[in-house]
mmCIF file of C-alpha atoms in Angstrom:
data_model
loop_
_atom_site.group_PDB
_atom_site.id
_atom_site.type_symbol
_atom_site.label_atom_id
_atom_site.label_comp_id
_atom_site.label_asym_id
_atom_site.label_seq_id
_atom_site.Cartn_x
_atom_site.Cartn_y
_atom_site.Cartn_z
ATOM 1 C CA SER A 1 -24.626 52.442 38.378
ATOM 2 C CA VAL A 2 -26.297 49.005 38.410
ATOM 3 C CA ILE A 3 -23.580 47.518 36.210
ATOM 4 C CA TYR A 4 -20.900 49.140 38.388
ATOM 5 C CA GLY A 5 -22.501 47.623 41.496
ATOM 6 C CA HIS A 6 -22.504 44.153 39.925
ATOM 7 C CA LYS A 7 -18.843 44.478 38.934
ATOM 8 C CA GLN A 8 -17.930 45.580 42.468
ATOM 9 C CA SER A 9 -19.783 42.585 43.932
ATOM 10 C CA LEU A 10 -17.862 40.227 41.660
ATOM 11 C CA GLN A 11 -14.567 41.870 42.655
ATOM 12 C CA MET A 12 -15.345 41.626 46.384
ATOM 13 C CA MET A 13 -16.277 37.946 46.068
ATOM 14 C CA PHE A 14 -13.052 37.292 44.144
ATOM 15 C CA LEU A 15 -10.999 39.006 46.867
ATOM 16 C CA GLN A 16 -12.799 37.040 49.570
ATOM 17 C CA LYS A 17 -12.134 33.705 47.861
ATOM 18 C CA ALA A 18 -8.527 34.687 47.111
ATOM 19 C CA ALA A 19 -7.828 35.590 50.748
ATOM 20 C CA PHE A 20 -9.335 32.286 51.858
ATOM 21 C CA ALA A 21 -7.233 30.342 49.333
ATOM 22 C CA VAL A 22 -3.903 31.796 50.487
ATOM 23 C CA ALA A 23 -4.597 31.475 54.216
ATOM 24 C CA PRO A 24 -2.913 28.364 55.648
ATOM 25 C CA ALA A 25 -4.899 25.758 57.543
ATOM 26 C CA THR A 26 -2.031 24.866 59.870
ATOM 27 C CA ASP A 27 1.189 26.399 61.120
ATOM 28 C CA GLY A 28 4.305 25.265 59.312
ATOM 29 C CA THR A 29 7.822 26.373 58.447
ATOM 30 C CA PHE A 30 6.716 27.943 55.173
ATOM 31 C CA THR A 31 3.118 28.654 56.217
ATOM 32 C CA PRO A 32 3.073 30.638 59.463
ATOM 33 C CA LEU A 33 -0.232 30.695 61.327
ATOM 34 C CA LEU A 34 0.218 33.135 64.196
ATOM 35 C CA ALA A 35 -1.982 34.293 67.049
ATOM 36 C CA THR A 36 -1.916 37.935 68.079
ATOM 37 C CA THR A 37 -0.303 38.754 71.422
ATOM 38 C CA GLY A 38 -1.471 42.301 72.092
ATOM 39 C CA ALA A 39 -3.597 43.666 74.920
ATOM 40 C CA ALA A 40 -7.112 42.409 75.549
ATOM 41 C CA ASN A 41 -9.826 44.041 73.477
ATOM 42 C CA THR A 42 -12.837 44.330 75.782
ATOM 43 C CA GLU A 43 -15.206 45.021 72.852
ATOM 44 C CA THR A 44 -14.427 41.831 70.930
ATOM 45 C CA GLY A 45 -13.138 39.533 73.668
ATOM 46 C CA LEU A 46 -10.025 38.897 71.541
ATOM 47 C CA LYS A 47 -6.370 39.880 71.843
ATOM 48 C CA ARG A 48 -5.338 42.884 69.803
ATOM 49 C CA MET A 49 -2.751 42.775 67.045
ATOM 50 C CA SER A 50 0.478 44.588 67.888
ATOM 51 C CA PHE A 51 3.420 45.740 65.829
ATOM 52 C CA LYS A 52 5.410 42.930 67.498
ATOM 53 C CA ASP A 53 3.083 40.394 65.864
ATOM 54 C CA VAL A 54 3.962 41.744 62.414
ATOM 55 C CA LEU A 55 7.661 41.642 63.353
ATOM 56 C CA LYS A 56 7.220 37.995 64.353
ATOM 57 C CA LEU A 57 5.634 37.298 60.955
ATOM 58 C CA LYS A 58 8.567 39.044 59.234
ATOM 59 C CA LYS A 59 11.010 36.884 61.205
ATOM 60 C CA ARG A 60 9.147 33.712 60.206
ATOM 61 C CA PHE A 61 9.291 34.751 56.530
ATOM 62 C CA ASP A 62 12.986 35.649 56.904
ATOM 63 C CA ASN A 63 13.801 32.261 58.470
ATOM 64 C CA ALA A 64 11.887 30.472 55.712
ATOM 65 C CA GLU A 65 13.955 32.455 53.203
ATOM 66 C CA ILE A 66 10.902 33.990 51.543
ATOM 67 C CA PRO A 67 12.264 36.853 49.399
ATOM 68 C CA ALA A 68 11.817 40.268 51.002
ATOM 69 C CA ASP A 69 10.756 41.916 47.767
ATOM 70 C CA GLY A 70 7.145 41.038 46.995
ATOM 71 C CA ARG A 71 5.748 40.423 50.472
ATOM 72 C CA ILE A 72 2.126 41.488 50.891
ATOM 73 C CA LEU A 73 0.020 41.820 54.045
ATOM 74 C CA VAL A 74 -3.762 42.208 53.887
ATOM 75 C CA LEU A 75 -4.924 43.589 57.229
ATOM 76 C CA SER A 76 -8.403 43.053 58.553
ATOM 77 C CA ALA A 77 -10.297 46.156 59.629
ATOM 78 C CA GLN A 78 -10.012 45.029 63.263
ATOM 79 C CA HIS A 79 -6.250 44.514 63.059
ATOM 80 C CA GLN A 80 -5.867 47.887 61.384
ATOM 81 C CA GLU A 81 -7.766 49.451 64.289
ATOM 82 C CA ASP A 82 -5.635 47.509 66.795
ATOM 83 C CA LEU A 83 -2.381 48.850 65.330
ATOM 84 C CA GLU A 84 -3.712 52.386 65.252
ATOM 85 C CA ALA A 85 -4.844 52.127 68.889
ATOM 86 C CA GLU A 86 -1.413 50.805 69.951
ATOM 87 C CA ASP A 87 0.567 53.748 68.527
ATOM 88 C CA VAL A 88 -1.266 56.267 66.344
ATOM 89 C CA ASP A 89 1.899 58.170 65.356
ATOM 90 C CA ARG A 90 3.714 55.032 64.253
ATOM 91 C CA PHE A 91 0.592 53.854 62.443
ATOM 92 C CA ASN A 92 0.333 57.153 60.536
ATOM 93 C CA ARG A 93 3.993 56.911 59.493
ATOM 94 C CA VAL A 94 3.354 53.374 58.251
ATOM 95 C CA MET A 95 0.284 54.519 56.322
ATOM 96 C CA ASP A 96 2.282 57.282 54.630
ATOM 97 C CA LYS A 97 4.605 54.656 53.144
ATOM 98 C CA GLY A 98 2.083 51.816 52.779
ATOM 99 C CA VAL A 99 4.709 49.362 54.031
ATOM 100 C CA LEU A 100 4.951 47.643 57.421
ATOM 101 C CA CYS A 101 8.008 45.524 58.290
ATOM 102 C CA GLY A 102 8.695 45.042 54.593
ATOM 103 C CA PHE A 103 5.119 43.993 53.749
ATOM 104 C CA LYS A 104 3.172 46.099 51.260
ATOM 105 C CA LEU A 105 -0.147 46.832 52.949
ATOM 106 C CA TYR A 106 -3.679 46.295 51.722
ATOM 107 C CA PHE A 107 -6.916 46.309 53.687
ATOM 108 C CA LEU A 108 -10.170 44.355 53.547
ATOM 109 C CA ALA A 109 -13.303 44.278 55.637
ATOM 110 C CA ASP A 110 -13.309 41.577 58.306
ATOM 111 C CA LYS A 111 -16.117 39.672 56.594
ATOM 112 C CA ARG A 112 -13.974 39.274 53.455
ATOM 113 C CA LEU A 113 -11.104 37.558 55.265
ATOM 114 C CA PRO A 114 -10.704 33.945 56.422
ATOM 115 C CA ARG A 115 -11.975 32.934 59.838
ATOM 116 C CA TYR A 116 -10.280 30.867 62.522
ATOM 117 C CA HIS A 117 -11.565 29.431 65.783
ATOM 118 C CA LYS A 118 -10.560 31.885 68.498
ATOM 119 C CA THR A 119 -9.546 29.122 70.933
ATOM 120 C CA THR A 120 -8.183 26.276 68.809
ATOM 121 C CA GLY A 121 -6.912 28.228 65.779
ATOM 122 C CA VAL A 122 -8.650 25.828 63.370
ATOM 123 C CA LYS A 123 -9.531 27.382 60.020
ATOM 124 C CA TYR A 124 -13.230 27.544 59.200
ATOM 125 C CA GLY A 125 -14.475 26.359 55.805
ATOM 126 C CA PHE A 126 -15.334 28.992 53.225
ATOM 127 C CA ALA A 127 -19.104 28.614 53.407
ATOM 128 C CA THR A 128 -19.305 27.652 57.097
ATOM 129 C CA ALA A 129 -21.800 29.715 59.062
ATOM 130 C CA ASP A 130 -20.467 32.219 61.578
ATOM 131 C CA ASP A 131 -20.654 31.430 65.265
ATOM 132 C CA ALA A 132 -19.528 33.012 68.539
ATOM 133 C CA ASN A 133 -16.006 31.531 68.242
ATOM 134 C CA ILE A 134 -14.821 33.150 65.009
ATOM 135 C CA SER A 135 -11.809 35.367 64.666
ATOM 136 C CA HIS A 136 -11.191 37.066 61.318
ATOM 137 C CA ALA A 137 -7.561 36.849 60.246
ATOM 138 C CA SER A 138 -5.183 39.058 58.347
ATOM 139 C CA VAL A 139 -3.350 37.222 55.570
ATOM 140 C CA ALA A 140 0.133 37.562 54.140
ATOM 141 C CA PHE A 141 1.789 36.051 51.099
ATOM 142 C CA HIS A 142 4.612 36.484 48.661
ATOM 143 C CA LYS A 143 3.380 37.631 45.259
ATOM 144 C CA MET A 144 5.356 34.901 43.458
ATOM 145 C CA GLU A 145 3.850 32.164 45.633
ATOM 146 C CA ALA A 146 0.211 32.947 44.848
ATOM 147 C CA ALA A 147 -1.275 32.576 41.381
ATOM 148 C CA ARG A 148 -4.493 34.089 40.163
ATOM 149 C CA ALA A 149 -6.538 33.831 37.027
ATOM 150 C CA GLN A 150 -9.421 36.168 36.379
ATOM 151 C CA GLY A 151 -11.545 35.619 33.326
ATOM 152 C CA ASP A 152 -13.611 38.185 31.530
ATOM 153 C CA ILE A 153 -16.849 39.397 33.036
ATOM 154 C CA ASP A 154 -19.802 37.979 31.118
ATOM 155 C CA LEU A 155 -22.894 40.166 30.938
ATOM 156 C CA PHE A 156 -26.353 38.675 30.544
ATOM 157 C CA LEU A 157 -29.117 41.054 29.589
ATOM 158 C CA ARG A 158 -32.767 40.529 28.785
ATOM 159 C CA GLU A 159 -34.450 43.762 27.858
ATOM 160 C CA LYS A 160 -38.175 44.431 28.054
ATOM 161 C CA ASP A 161 -38.977 41.092 29.686
ATOM 162 C CA PRO A 162 -42.782 40.637 29.492
ATOM 163 C CA GLU A 163 -42.999 38.644 32.739
ATOM 164 C CA LEU A 164 -40.878 41.025 34.797
ATOM 165 C CA ARG A 165 -42.134 44.104 32.966
ATOM 166 C CA GLY A 166 -38.608 45.416 32.937
ATOM 167 C CA ASP A 167 -35.017 44.587 32.101
ATOM 168 C CA MET A 168 -33.078 41.691 33.624
ATOM 169 C CA LEU A 169 -29.317 41.920 34.116
ATOM 170 C CA GLY A 170 -26.801 39.421 35.437
ATOM 171 C CA MET A 171 -23.031 38.989 35.414
ATOM 172 C CA GLN A 172 -20.569 36.185 35.997
ATOM 173 C CA GLN A 173 -16.820 35.801 36.111
ATOM 174 C CA ARG A 174 -14.636 32.753 36.381
ATOM 175 C CA ALA A 175 -11.678 33.298 38.646
ATOM 176 C CA LEU A 176 -9.235 31.329 40.740
ATOM 177 C CA THR A 177 -6.467 32.024 43.239
ATOM 178 C CA VAL A 178 -4.177 29.310 44.593
ATOM 179 C CA SER A 179 -1.003 28.918 46.564
ATOM 180 C CA MET A 180 1.551 27.674 44.062
ATOM 181 C CA ARG A 181 3.670 25.541 46.408
ATOM 182 C CA ASN A 182 2.018 25.964 49.805
ATOM 183 C CA LYS A 183 4.924 28.221 50.684
ATOM 184 C CA GLY A 184 5.184 31.907 51.562
ATOM 185 C CA ILE A 185 1.593 32.185 52.795
ATOM 186 C CA ALA A 186 0.539 33.166 56.310
ATOM 187 C CA ALA A 187 -2.314 34.287 58.537
ATOM 188 C CA ILE A 188 -2.576 36.103 61.844
ATOM 189 C CA TYR A 189 -5.757 35.613 63.863
ATOM 190 C CA SER A 190 -6.793 37.049 67.222
ATOM 191 C CA PRO A 191 -7.276 34.444 69.954
ATOM 192 C CA ALA A 192 -9.623 34.804 72.901
ATOM 193 C CA ASN A 193 -8.419 36.992 75.787
#
């Protein structure tokens, strides 16, 4: 169970860094950076994501001629909740298929996704500390526009350590995700109400 926990931690960190790498810093023709336009969320102080926002993202990908086959959308937990709150029946139909507006759906916890300033839309750095102005974003990309390399997991083990009076275990993995051409990548963040 300890080894499994370490492997899961490595996987979560890889996903977090990958999502950050494919999230654009600025809005562009091939790199849409959209703000949600849904109703005000009184709990978070941010605008909710709506199905119209995903349609707008689809239109931006269509106009940039990003191939329809291979589009992926990673929804934040908050955006997933927003869509479910907007129309639970439609959301359940989407979940049955796992596809929304042509995007294959995946989900990650908010803390694993890139952060943008809720007023200016500026992307925060990867290791920047959280503050009261953050808005976690959902990210989208085309699978042929993002490259990843994941090395093997190295295991380090020191058994019966006399100083620790126990076993010492550690793991590491080299991994990288990049946007191949800075094309076909997108993010949707929730701005302030």
